[in-house]
mmCIF file of C-alpha atoms in Angstrom:
data_model
loop_
_atom_site.group_PDB
_atom_site.id
_atom_site.type_symbol
_atom_site.label_atom_id
_atom_site.label_comp_id
_atom_site.label_asym_id
_atom_site.label_seq_id
_atom_site.Cartn_x
_atom_site.Cartn_y
_atom_site.Cartn_z
ATOM 1 C CA MET A 1 10.560 46.476 -6.949
ATOM 2 C CA HIS A 2 7.828 47.808 -4.690
ATOM 3 C CA ARG A 3 5.119 46.567 -7.097
ATOM 4 C CA LEU A 4 6.677 43.102 -7.220
ATOM 5 C CA PHE A 5 6.639 42.912 -3.431
ATOM 6 C CA ILE A 6 2.964 43.928 -3.304
ATOM 7 C CA ALA A 7 2.053 41.372 -6.001
ATOM 8 C CA LEU A 8 3.862 38.538 -4.197
ATOM 9 C CA PHE A 9 2.375 39.549 -0.859
ATOM 10 C CA THR A 10 -1.139 39.575 -2.362
ATOM 11 C CA LEU A 11 -0.598 36.118 -3.879
ATOM 12 C CA THR A 12 0.468 34.635 -0.564
ATOM 13 C CA LEU A 13 -2.696 35.944 1.092
ATOM 14 C CA THR A 14 -5.077 34.584 -1.559
ATOM 15 C CA THR A 15 -3.510 31.154 -2.149
ATOM 16 C CA PRO A 16 -4.900 29.405 0.979
ATOM 17 C CA SER A 17 -8.448 30.508 0.135
ATOM 18 C CA ILE A 18 -8.211 28.735 -3.221
ATOM 19 C CA ALA A 19 -7.076 25.388 -1.789
ATOM 20 C CA GLU A 20 -9.434 22.413 -1.561
ATOM 21 C CA THR A 21 -9.600 19.850 1.183
ATOM 22 C CA ILE A 22 -9.736 16.327 -0.177
ATOM 23 C CA ARG A 23 -10.828 13.638 2.251
ATOM 24 C CA ILE A 24 -9.852 10.084 1.443
ATOM 25 C CA PRO A 25 -11.536 7.440 3.603
ATOM 26 C CA VAL A 26 -9.200 4.902 5.105
ATOM 27 C CA GLY A 27 -10.259 1.343 4.349
ATOM 28 C CA HIS A 28 -9.859 -1.592 6.626
ATOM 29 C CA GLN A 29 -6.561 -3.384 6.298
ATOM 30 C CA GLY A 30 -8.060 -6.842 6.518
ATOM 31 C CA GLN A 31 -8.939 -8.834 9.594
ATOM 32 C CA ALA A 32 -6.562 -8.168 12.484
ATOM 33 C CA GLU A 33 -6.753 -11.807 13.527
ATOM 34 C CA THR A 34 -5.653 -13.090 10.096
ATOM 35 C CA PRO A 35 -2.425 -15.037 10.654
ATOM 36 C CA MET A 36 0.545 -13.825 8.642
ATOM 37 C CA PRO A 37 4.205 -14.843 8.456
ATOM 38 C CA SER A 38 6.476 -13.111 10.937
ATOM 39 C CA ARG A 39 9.859 -11.515 10.367
ATOM 40 C CA GLY A 40 12.706 -13.993 10.164
ATOM 41 C CA GLN A 41 10.661 -16.998 9.047
ATOM 42 C CA SER A 42 12.137 -19.000 6.193
ATOM 43 C CA LYS A 43 10.478 -19.423 2.803
ATOM 44 C CA ALA A 44 10.127 -23.130 3.567
ATOM 45 C CA SER A 45 8.196 -22.487 6.798
ATOM 46 C CA VAL A 46 5.930 -19.944 5.036
ATOM 47 C CA LEU A 47 5.277 -22.460 2.276
ATOM 48 C CA GLU A 48 4.530 -25.177 4.825
ATOM 49 C CA ARG A 49 2.147 -23.045 6.903
ATOM 50 C CA PHE A 50 0.372 -21.000 4.199
ATOM 51 C CA GLY A 51 0.774 -23.139 1.083
ATOM 52 C CA LEU A 52 1.638 -21.982 -2.410
ATOM 53 C CA ALA A 53 1.249 -18.279 -3.078
ATOM 54 C CA ASP A 54 -1.252 -17.073 -5.664
ATOM 55 C CA GLN A 55 1.596 -15.223 -7.371
ATOM 56 C CA GLU A 56 5.360 -15.185 -6.850
ATOM 57 C CA HIS A 57 7.328 -12.151 -8.002
ATOM 58 C CA PRO A 58 10.991 -12.724 -8.893
ATOM 59 C CA ALA A 59 13.763 -11.238 -6.773
ATOM 60 C CA VAL A 60 15.139 -7.821 -7.714
ATOM 61 C CA GLY A 61 18.036 -5.708 -6.473
ATOM 62 C CA LYS A 62 20.888 -6.340 -4.062
ATOM 63 C CA PRO A 63 20.148 -7.826 -1.626
ATOM 64 C CA PRO A 64 17.527 -9.740 -3.616
ATOM 65 C CA ILE A 65 13.977 -8.855 -2.491
ATOM 66 C CA SER A 66 11.099 -11.054 -3.660
ATOM 67 C CA ARG A 67 7.368 -11.028 -2.955
ATOM 68 C CA TRP A 68 4.732 -13.714 -2.613
ATOM 69 C CA ASP A 69 1.102 -12.607 -2.961
ATOM 70 C CA TYR A 70 -1.611 -14.514 -1.118
ATOM 71 C CA ARG A 71 -5.331 -13.719 -1.235
ATOM 72 C CA THR A 72 -5.343 -11.393 1.803
ATOM 73 C CA PHE A 73 -1.688 -10.477 2.291
ATOM 74 C CA SER A 74 1.751 -10.238 0.675
ATOM 75 C CA VAL A 75 5.056 -11.475 2.068
ATOM 76 C CA TYR A 76 8.395 -9.821 1.304
ATOM 77 C CA PHE A 77 11.584 -11.861 1.461
ATOM 78 C CA GLU A 78 15.236 -10.894 1.556
ATOM 79 C CA ASN A 79 17.099 -13.903 0.231
ATOM 80 C CA LYS A 80 15.219 -16.763 1.943
ATOM 81 C CA HIS A 81 13.793 -14.993 5.021
ATOM 82 C CA VAL A 82 10.688 -12.871 5.672
ATOM 83 C CA ILE A 83 11.376 -9.172 6.157
ATOM 84 C CA ASN A 84 7.739 -8.002 6.176
ATOM 85 C CA SER A 85 4.130 -9.152 5.759
ATOM 86 C CA VAL A 86 1.444 -6.713 4.641
ATOM 87 C CA ARG A 87 -2.350 -7.117 4.623
ATOM 88 C CA HIS A 88 -4.087 -6.121 1.389
ATOM 89 C CA HIS A 89 -6.394 -3.137 1.418
ATOM 90 C CA GLN A 90 -10.048 -4.067 1.937
ATOM 91 C CA ARG A 91 -12.625 -1.613 0.603
ATOM 92 C CA SER A 92 -14.996 -0.246 3.217
ATOM 93 C CA THR A 93 -17.860 -0.362 0.691
ATOM 94 C CA PRO A 94 -18.103 -2.668 -2.323
ATOM 95 C CA PRO A 95 -17.513 -0.996 -5.681
ATOM 96 C CA GLN A 96 -20.630 -0.319 -7.741
ATOM 97 C CA GLN A 97 -20.898 -2.533 -10.755
ATOM 98 C CA GLU A 98 -21.372 -0.942 -14.121
ATOM 99 C CA VAL A 99 -24.612 -1.793 -15.884
ATOM 100 C CA GLN A 100 -23.962 -3.263 -19.320
ATOM 101 C CA GLN A 101 -26.648 -2.948 -21.949
#
């Protein structure tokens, strides 16, 4: 029992020294001044103001939640009203293109 305690105690002391710190840069979440639909707006008013979405995802679950994807943001609907609008992630640096030979 005493050996088990010493082994566990030794492991707890060495574990933090093995850990790595991973830093993930936070990208810009689009332009802050980009207009987006606000909570409570109807699908009809979103369609009128922003036009057709690039992609419309069908409703799932109860209550039905659907999503419309535009170029710079996505809109989430519950039934026929906006519950949230989210800007798409914008990379802080452009990805490097692979060279094809």
